[in-house]
Amino acid sequence: MSVSGDGPVAVVTGGARRLGRHLCSTLAARGFDLVVLYRTAEADAQSLTAAIEARGRHARALPVDVALEADVASVFRDIRATEGRLDLLVNNVGNYNPQHVTKLDPTAWDATLAANLSGAFYCCYHALPFMSDNGNIINVGMAGLEGIRANVHGTDYYVSKTGLLVLTRALAAAHADRRIRVNMVSPGQLDNSIDLPPPDKIGRTVPLGRAGHLDDVTQAVEYLLDASYVTGVNIDISGGYRL
Ligand SMILES: NC(=O)c1ccc[n+]([C@@H]2O[C@H](COP(=O)([O-])OP(=O)(O)OC[C@H]3O[C@@H](n4cnc5c(N)ncnc54)[C@H](OP(=O)(O)O)[C@@H]3O)[C@@H](O)[C@H]2O)c1
């Protein structure tokens, strides 16, 4: 279904499933019209846009591989022409590759950096020229970035998310004159994580003793949308992961 509503417009990358899907539903409930970006999950994206439309907001889904700059440019040209405005970009794509660093090859390294870091940069680059003043960018990071410790598993992922934090802060400083705020939310181990410890062990790394829920993350996103004096911050939503 085509869009051209009167509400503010949010674009969410990797929006069709899991955390991205929950973010889209939460944003629609707050009054955003949605552009759901997906890569392969077309059926999920279509069911999500139908559910959002049924609740009275406009929504449409567009396929994109954020690692390909030309694809990203084309998708944002389409959004500019169709929705005509952009108020919120959520860079939610974050491929986690828990390979041991000694087994990590250049192909895997490049793929992770391309999707998680370059992809977010391409989206910001093509979104910012037509983003509304007072708009928001929210990047999705990972817990523990500010006191990063060695982890031999997922090094490419950690590097990509650390780069995303640097990008977040630079863009926050650079676009503050337009009152565009750029922040980051950094989940710890969510209850849908692929390497979640068993409930009796999670307290070893998570002082609050439980896995995170999707609502814990959307709560922080909603806070950032309301917090008009907050930019360039990174919020860990992790129950105190590795404090
Ligand atoms: N889940 C956790 O425990 C956890 C913990 C810490 C941080 N995070 C962060 O939270 C965010 C969401 O996590 P998640 O577990 O919900 O994510 P996910 O399921 O791993 O991925 C979200 C979506 O990203 C899309 N995607 C992947 N590569 C893409 C590409 N090159 N171009 C466009 N789309 C691409 C996929 O879309 P399609 O399905 O359409 O292919 C996928 O559905 C990520 O940034 C992740 O790093 C998650």
mmCIF file of C-alpha atoms and ligand atoms in Angstrom:
data_model
loop_
_atom_site.group_PDB
_atom_site.id
_atom_site.type_symbol
_atom_site.label_atom_id
_atom_site.label_comp_id
_atom_site.label_asym_id
_atom_site.label_seq_id
_atom_site.Cartn_x
_atom_site.Cartn_y
_atom_site.Cartn_z
ATOM 1 C CA MET A 1 0.000 0.000 0.000
ATOM 2 C CA SER A 2 1.324 3.430 -0.777
ATOM 3 C CA VAL A 3 2.009 6.031 1.790
ATOM 4 C CA SER A 4 1.699 9.704 1.999
ATOM 5 C CA GLY A 5 0.275 10.405 5.380
ATOM 6 C CA ASP A 6 0.343 13.494 7.478
ATOM 7 C CA GLY A 7 2.359 12.104 10.367
ATOM 8 C CA PRO A 8 6.081 12.244 10.971
ATOM 9 C CA VAL A 9 7.939 9.572 8.984
ATOM 10 C CA ALA A 10 10.286 6.980 10.480
ATOM 11 C CA VAL A 11 12.582 4.672 8.524
ATOM 12 C CA VAL A 12 13.863 1.528 10.252
ATOM 13 C CA THR A 13 16.562 -0.653 8.678
ATOM 14 C CA GLY A 14 16.215 -4.394 9.249
ATOM 15 C CA GLY A 15 12.689 -3.499 10.328
ATOM 16 C CA ALA A 16 10.711 -6.603 9.388
ATOM 17 C CA ARG A 17 11.665 -8.981 12.180
ATOM 18 C CA ARG A 18 12.763 -9.236 15.799
ATOM 19 C CA LEU A 19 13.885 -5.953 17.385
ATOM 20 C CA GLY A 20 13.357 -3.917 14.210
ATOM 21 C CA ARG A 21 9.772 -5.119 13.917
ATOM 22 C CA HIS A 22 9.042 -4.255 17.545
ATOM 23 C CA LEU A 23 10.558 -0.808 17.010
ATOM 24 C CA CYS A 24 8.346 -0.220 13.965
ATOM 25 C CA SER A 25 5.199 -1.182 15.884
ATOM 26 C CA THR A 26 6.169 1.030 18.819
ATOM 27 C CA LEU A 27 6.886 3.993 16.553
ATOM 28 C CA ALA A 28 3.588 3.533 14.717
ATOM 29 C CA ALA A 29 1.782 3.541 18.076
ATOM 30 C CA ARG A 30 3.501 6.867 18.803
ATOM 31 C CA GLY A 31 2.080 8.355 15.607
ATOM 32 C CA PHE A 32 4.841 7.786 13.077
ATOM 33 C CA ASP A 33 4.197 6.670 9.523
ATOM 34 C CA LEU A 34 6.678 3.930 8.730
ATOM 35 C CA VAL A 35 9.002 2.898 5.952
ATOM 36 C CA VAL A 36 10.134 -0.590 6.850
ATOM 37 C CA LEU A 37 13.421 -1.491 5.176
ATOM 38 C CA TYR A 38 14.160 -5.193 4.843
ATOM 39 C CA ARG A 39 16.648 -7.292 2.925
ATOM 40 C CA THR A 40 15.064 -10.755 2.504
ATOM 41 C CA ALA A 41 12.066 -10.896 4.864
ATOM 42 C CA GLU A 42 9.460 -9.705 2.390
ATOM 43 C CA ALA A 43 6.502 -11.619 3.850
ATOM 44 C CA ASP A 44 7.287 -10.370 7.369
ATOM 45 C CA ALA A 45 7.648 -6.823 6.080
ATOM 46 C CA GLN A 46 4.297 -7.012 4.287
ATOM 47 C CA SER A 47 2.496 -8.442 7.321
ATOM 48 C CA LEU A 48 3.991 -5.675 9.462
ATOM 49 C CA THR A 49 2.941 -2.859 7.134
ATOM 50 C CA ALA A 50 -0.555 -4.369 6.941
ATOM 51 C CA ALA A 51 -0.764 -4.452 10.750
ATOM 52 C CA ILE A 52 0.400 -0.835 11.001
ATOM 53 C CA GLU A 53 -2.075 0.306 8.346
ATOM 54 C CA ALA A 54 -4.849 -1.557 10.191
ATOM 55 C CA ARG A 55 -4.069 0.577 13.219
ATOM 56 C CA GLY A 56 -4.437 3.777 11.208
ATOM 57 C CA ARG A 57 -0.873 4.766 10.298
ATOM 58 C CA HIS A 58 0.632 4.695 6.840
ATOM 59 C CA ALA A 59 3.344 2.151 6.162
ATOM 60 C CA ARG A 60 5.183 0.607 3.282
ATOM 61 C CA ALA A 61 8.068 -1.798 2.948
ATOM 62 C CA LEU A 62 11.087 -1.472 0.678
ATOM 63 C CA PRO A 63 13.874 -3.983 0.044
ATOM 64 C CA VAL A 64 17.455 -2.812 0.347
ATOM 65 C CA ASP A 65 20.867 -4.229 1.034
ATOM 66 C CA VAL A 66 22.346 -1.464 3.177
ATOM 67 C CA ALA A 67 25.858 -2.677 2.351
ATOM 68 C CA LEU A 68 25.357 -1.446 -1.234
ATOM 69 C CA GLU A 69 25.597 2.317 -1.435
ATOM 70 C CA ALA A 70 23.757 2.547 -4.753
ATOM 71 C CA ASP A 71 20.793 0.590 -3.304
ATOM 72 C CA VAL A 72 20.677 2.864 -0.274
ATOM 73 C CA ALA A 73 20.800 5.971 -2.457
ATOM 74 C CA SER A 74 17.933 4.649 -4.555
ATOM 75 C CA VAL A 75 15.750 3.782 -1.558
ATOM 76 C CA PHE A 76 16.177 7.222 0.015
ATOM 77 C CA ARG A 77 15.434 8.899 -3.347
ATOM 78 C CA ASP A 78 12.207 6.914 -3.375
ATOM 79 C CA ILE A 79 11.350 7.946 0.204
ATOM 80 C CA ARG A 80 12.093 11.578 -0.572
ATOM 81 C CA ALA A 81 9.823 11.444 -3.617
ATOM 82 C CA THR A 82 7.011 9.448 -1.996
ATOM 83 C CA GLU A 83 6.840 10.310 1.696
ATOM 84 C CA GLY A 84 8.419 13.710 1.073
ATOM 85 C CA ARG A 85 9.805 13.960 4.576
ATOM 86 C CA LEU A 86 11.898 12.071 7.087
ATOM 87 C CA ASP A 87 11.809 12.631 10.831
ATOM 88 C CA LEU A 88 13.504 9.561 12.279
ATOM 89 C CA LEU A 89 16.056 7.079 10.968
ATOM 90 C CA VAL A 90 16.803 3.991 13.036
ATOM 91 C CA ASN A 91 19.909 2.107 11.919
ATOM 92 C CA ASN A 92 18.962 -1.254 13.380
ATOM 93 C CA VAL A 93 20.878 -3.634 11.073
ATOM 94 C CA GLY A 94 23.582 -5.409 13.023
ATOM 95 C CA ASN A 95 24.843 -8.783 11.841
ATOM 96 C CA TYR A 96 26.511 -10.762 14.610
ATOM 97 C CA ASN A 97 29.181 -13.204 13.575
ATOM 98 C CA PRO A 98 30.433 -15.040 16.667
ATOM 99 C CA GLN A 99 33.406 -16.611 14.851
ATOM 100 C CA HIS A 100 36.703 -16.906 16.717
ATOM 101 C CA VAL A 101 39.086 -14.146 15.633
ATOM 102 C CA THR A 102 41.659 -16.706 14.473
ATOM 103 C CA LYS A 103 39.078 -18.085 12.015
ATOM 104 C CA LEU A 104 37.851 -14.720 10.813
ATOM 105 C CA ASP A 105 38.558 -14.254 7.096
ATOM 106 C CA PRO A 106 38.510 -11.052 5.029
ATOM 107 C CA THR A 107 35.198 -11.932 3.399
ATOM 108 C CA ALA A 108 33.425 -12.220 6.749
ATOM 109 C CA TRP A 109 35.193 -9.119 8.065
ATOM 110 C CA ASP A 110 34.184 -7.053 5.029
ATOM 111 C CA ALA A 111 30.576 -8.265 5.155
ATOM 112 C CA THR A 112 30.148 -7.323 8.810
ATOM 113 C CA LEU A 113 31.736 -3.907 8.443
ATOM 114 C CA ALA A 114 29.782 -3.230 5.243
ATOM 115 C CA ALA A 115 26.364 -4.023 6.736
ATOM 116 C CA ASN A 116 26.772 -2.745 10.287
ATOM 117 C CA LEU A 117 28.973 0.315 9.842
ATOM 118 C CA SER A 118 29.159 1.422 6.190
ATOM 119 C CA GLY A 119 25.450 0.618 5.805
ATOM 120 C CA ALA A 120 24.550 2.934 8.681
ATOM 121 C CA PHE A 121 26.789 5.637 7.239
ATOM 122 C CA TYR A 122 25.196 5.305 3.773
ATOM 123 C CA CYS A 123 21.715 5.608 5.313
ATOM 124 C CA CYS A 124 22.698 8.717 7.292
ATOM 125 C CA TYR A 125 24.418 10.197 4.249
ATOM 126 C CA HIS A 126 21.339 9.838 2.055
ATOM 127 C CA ALA A 127 18.803 10.666 4.798
ATOM 128 C CA LEU A 128 20.329 13.812 6.253
ATOM 129 C CA PRO A 129 19.866 16.146 3.253
ATOM 130 C CA PHE A 130 16.071 15.886 3.539
ATOM 131 C CA MET A 131 15.661 15.031 7.226
ATOM 132 C CA SER A 132 13.458 17.524 9.078
ATOM 133 C CA ASP A 133 15.125 19.974 11.375
ATOM 134 C CA ASN A 134 14.528 18.577 14.880
ATOM 135 C CA GLY A 135 14.728 15.070 13.410
ATOM 136 C CA ASN A 136 16.406 12.101 15.047
ATOM 137 C CA ILE A 137 18.844 9.373 14.143
ATOM 138 C CA ILE A 138 19.074 6.425 16.502
ATOM 139 C CA ASN A 139 21.787 3.849 15.926
ATOM 140 C CA VAL A 140 21.599 0.427 17.508
ATOM 141 C CA GLY A 141 24.868 -0.574 19.131
ATOM 142 C CA MET A 142 25.791 -3.232 21.677
ATOM 143 C CA ALA A 143 26.367 -3.100 25.422
ATOM 144 C CA GLY A 144 29.787 -2.435 26.863
ATOM 145 C CA LEU A 145 31.137 -0.264 24.027
ATOM 146 C CA GLU A 146 32.520 2.399 26.327
ATOM 147 C CA GLY A 147 34.647 0.060 28.338
ATOM 148 C CA ILE A 148 35.397 -2.330 25.520
ATOM 149 C CA ARG A 149 37.205 -5.495 26.549
ATOM 150 C CA ALA A 150 38.813 -8.186 24.478
ATOM 151 C CA ASN A 151 36.411 -10.743 23.124
ATOM 152 C CA VAL A 152 37.870 -13.299 20.746
ATOM 153 C CA HIS A 153 34.382 -14.070 19.444
ATOM 154 C CA GLY A 154 32.655 -11.518 17.229
ATOM 155 C CA THR A 155 35.602 -9.154 16.843
ATOM 156 C CA ASP A 156 34.317 -7.838 13.507
ATOM 157 C CA TYR A 157 30.949 -7.116 15.154
ATOM 158 C CA TYR A 158 32.591 -5.296 18.077
ATOM 159 C CA VAL A 159 34.698 -3.219 15.687
ATOM 160 C CA SER A 160 31.630 -2.305 13.629
ATOM 161 C CA LYS A 161 29.650 -1.231 16.692
ATOM 162 C CA THR A 162 32.563 0.772 18.107
ATOM 163 C CA GLY A 163 32.811 2.571 14.768
ATOM 164 C CA LEU A 164 29.087 3.226 14.894
ATOM 165 C CA LEU A 165 29.496 4.947 18.255
ATOM 166 C CA VAL A 166 32.210 7.203 16.814
ATOM 167 C CA LEU A 167 29.935 7.974 13.855
ATOM 168 C CA THR A 168 27.031 8.701 16.229
ATOM 169 C CA ARG A 169 28.991 11.280 18.145
ATOM 170 C CA ALA A 170 30.471 12.954 15.050
ATOM 171 C CA LEU A 171 27.062 13.295 13.391
ATOM 172 C CA ALA A 172 25.535 14.583 16.648
ATOM 173 C CA ALA A 173 28.128 17.342 16.800
ATOM 174 C CA ALA A 174 27.891 18.127 13.104
ATOM 175 C CA HIS A 175 24.097 18.384 12.810
ATOM 176 C CA ALA A 176 23.232 20.027 16.123
ATOM 177 C CA ASP A 177 22.840 23.344 14.308
ATOM 178 C CA ARG A 178 19.729 21.840 12.643
ATOM 179 C CA ARG A 179 18.592 20.428 16.012
ATOM 180 C CA ILE A 180 18.970 16.954 14.558
ATOM 181 C CA ARG A 181 19.837 14.653 17.430
ATOM 182 C CA VAL A 182 21.926 11.525 16.893
ATOM 183 C CA ASN A 183 22.034 8.936 19.658
ATOM 184 C CA MET A 184 22.656 5.258 20.208
ATOM 185 C CA VAL A 185 20.854 2.503 22.109
ATOM 186 C CA SER A 186 22.977 -0.484 23.021
ATOM 187 C CA PRO A 187 21.217 -3.699 24.003
ATOM 188 C CA GLY A 188 22.934 -6.342 26.071
ATOM 189 C CA GLN A 189 21.785 -9.916 25.815
ATOM 190 C CA LEU A 190 18.183 -9.839 24.697
ATOM 191 C CA ASP A 191 15.928 -12.795 25.368
ATOM 192 C CA ASN A 192 16.055 -13.606 21.617
ATOM 193 C CA SER A 193 19.868 -13.659 21.570
ATOM 194 C CA ILE A 194 21.508 -16.537 19.732
ATOM 195 C CA ASP A 195 24.039 -17.077 22.533
ATOM 196 C CA LEU A 196 22.007 -16.407 25.664
ATOM 197 C CA PRO A 197 23.350 -18.112 28.799
ATOM 198 C CA PRO A 198 20.878 -20.319 30.723
ATOM 199 C CA PRO A 199 18.754 -18.414 33.309
ATOM 200 C CA ASP A 200 20.778 -19.750 36.265
ATOM 201 C CA LYS A 201 24.049 -18.500 34.711
ATOM 202 C CA ILE A 202 23.076 -15.107 33.328
ATOM 203 C CA GLY A 203 23.708 -13.380 36.661
ATOM 204 C CA ARG A 204 27.451 -13.969 36.171
ATOM 205 C CA THR A 205 27.597 -11.296 33.465
ATOM 206 C CA VAL A 206 24.317 -9.438 33.977
ATOM 207 C CA PRO A 207 24.013 -8.003 37.507
ATOM 208 C CA LEU A 208 20.248 -7.477 37.141
ATOM 209 C CA GLY A 209 20.023 -11.218 36.547
ATOM 210 C CA ARG A 210 17.817 -11.477 33.493
ATOM 211 C CA ALA A 211 17.925 -11.180 29.742
ATOM 212 C CA GLY A 212 16.675 -7.964 28.157
ATOM 213 C CA HIS A 213 13.236 -7.720 26.573
ATOM 214 C CA LEU A 214 12.412 -5.900 23.346
ATOM 215 C CA ASP A 215 10.372 -3.446 25.427
ATOM 216 C CA ASP A 216 13.486 -2.518 27.410
ATOM 217 C CA VAL A 217 15.016 -1.264 24.155
ATOM 218 C CA THR A 218 11.941 0.521 22.829
ATOM 219 C CA GLN A 219 11.580 2.268 26.200
ATOM 220 C CA ALA A 220 15.030 3.805 25.697
ATOM 221 C CA VAL A 221 14.198 4.778 22.115
ATOM 222 C CA GLU A 222 11.044 6.512 23.323
ATOM 223 C CA TYR A 223 13.030 8.323 25.990
ATOM 224 C CA LEU A 224 15.476 9.597 23.347
ATOM 225 C CA LEU A 225 12.643 10.810 21.133
ATOM 226 C CA ASP A 226 11.277 12.858 24.035
ATOM 227 C CA ALA A 227 14.639 14.068 25.342
ATOM 228 C CA SER A 228 15.105 17.211 23.275
ATOM 229 C CA TYR A 229 18.284 18.226 25.118
ATOM 230 C CA VAL A 230 20.075 14.900 24.647
ATOM 231 C CA THR A 231 22.385 14.218 21.724
ATOM 232 C CA GLY A 232 25.520 12.173 21.123
ATOM 233 C CA VAL A 233 24.785 9.723 23.932
ATOM 234 C CA ASN A 234 24.878 5.973 24.046
ATOM 235 C CA ILE A 235 22.472 4.202 26.428
ATOM 236 C CA ASP A 236 23.338 0.690 27.522
ATOM 237 C CA ILE A 237 20.208 -1.386 27.994
ATOM 238 C CA SER A 238 21.872 -4.378 29.463
ATOM 239 C CA GLY A 239 21.052 -4.943 33.128
ATOM 240 C CA GLY A 240 24.578 -3.763 33.913
ATOM 241 C CA TYR A 241 26.315 -6.182 31.518
ATOM 242 C CA ARG A 242 29.968 -6.615 32.507
ATOM 243 C CA LEU A 243 29.968 -3.690 34.954
HETATM 244 N N1 LIG B 1 19.392 -9.670 19.775
HETATM 245 C C1 LIG B 1 20.308 -9.350 20.676
HETATM 246 O O1 LIG B 1 20.498 -10.022 21.697
HETATM 247 C C2 LIG B 1 21.150 -8.096 20.500
HETATM 248 C C3 LIG B 1 22.112 -7.807 21.457
HETATM 249 C C4 LIG B 1 22.897 -6.645 21.309
HETATM 250 C C5 LIG B 1 22.676 -5.823 20.203
HETATM 251 N N2 LIG B 1 21.736 -6.144 19.287
HETATM 252 C C6 LIG B 1 21.592 -5.268 18.135
HETATM 253 O O2 LIG B 1 20.211 -4.992 17.932
HETATM 254 C C7 LIG B 1 19.936 -4.880 16.529
HETATM 255 C C8 LIG B 1 18.803 -5.812 16.139
HETATM 256 O O3 LIG B 1 19.161 -7.111 16.571
HETATM 257 P P1 LIG B 1 18.339 -8.395 16.044
HETATM 258 O O4 LIG B 1 18.909 -9.565 16.775
HETATM 259 O O5 LIG B 1 16.880 -8.105 16.091
HETATM 260 O O6 LIG B 1 18.823 -8.355 14.528
HETATM 261 P P2 LIG B 1 18.891 -9.502 13.433
HETATM 262 O O7 LIG B 1 17.706 -10.357 13.556
HETATM 263 O O8 LIG B 1 20.238 -10.159 13.471
HETATM 264 O O9 LIG B 1 18.883 -8.602 12.102
HETATM 265 C C9 LIG B 1 17.880 -7.632 11.870
HETATM 266 C C10 LIG B 1 17.620 -7.523 10.397
HETATM 267 O O10 LIG B 1 18.754 -6.970 9.734
HETATM 268 C C11 LIG B 1 18.529 -7.187 8.355
HETATM 269 N N3 LIG B 1 19.787 -7.150 7.597
HETATM 270 C C12 LIG B 1 20.904 -7.873 7.801
HETATM 271 N N4 LIG B 1 21.856 -7.528 6.886
HETATM 272 C C13 LIG B 1 21.296 -6.574 6.104
HETATM 273 C C14 LIG B 1 21.752 -5.830 4.997
HETATM 274 N N5 LIG B 1 22.991 -5.993 4.489
HETATM 275 N N6 LIG B 1 20.915 -4.923 4.440
HETATM 276 C C15 LIG B 1 19.668 -4.745 4.919
HETATM 277 N N7 LIG B 1 19.162 -5.426 5.958
HETATM 278 C C16 LIG B 1 19.984 -6.330 6.549
HETATM 279 C C17 LIG B 1 17.853 -8.536 8.255
HETATM 280 O O11 LIG B 1 16.767 -8.337 7.355
HETATM 281 P P3 LIG B 1 16.028 -9.530 6.560
HETATM 282 O O12 LIG B 1 15.474 -10.430 7.626
HETATM 283 O O13 LIG B 1 14.987 -8.804 5.775
HETATM 284 O O14 LIG B 1 17.074 -10.205 5.704
HETATM 285 C C18 LIG B 1 17.382 -8.822 9.693
HETATM 286 O O15 LIG B 1 16.008 -9.161 9.790
HETATM 287 C C19 LIG B 1 21.258 -5.168 15.822
HETATM 288 O O16 LIG B 1 21.904 -3.957 15.509
HETATM 289 C C20 LIG B 1 22.055 -5.926 16.847
HETATM 290 O O17 LIG B 1 23.450 -5.769 16.664
HETATM 291 C C21 LIG B 1 20.957 -7.261 19.401
#
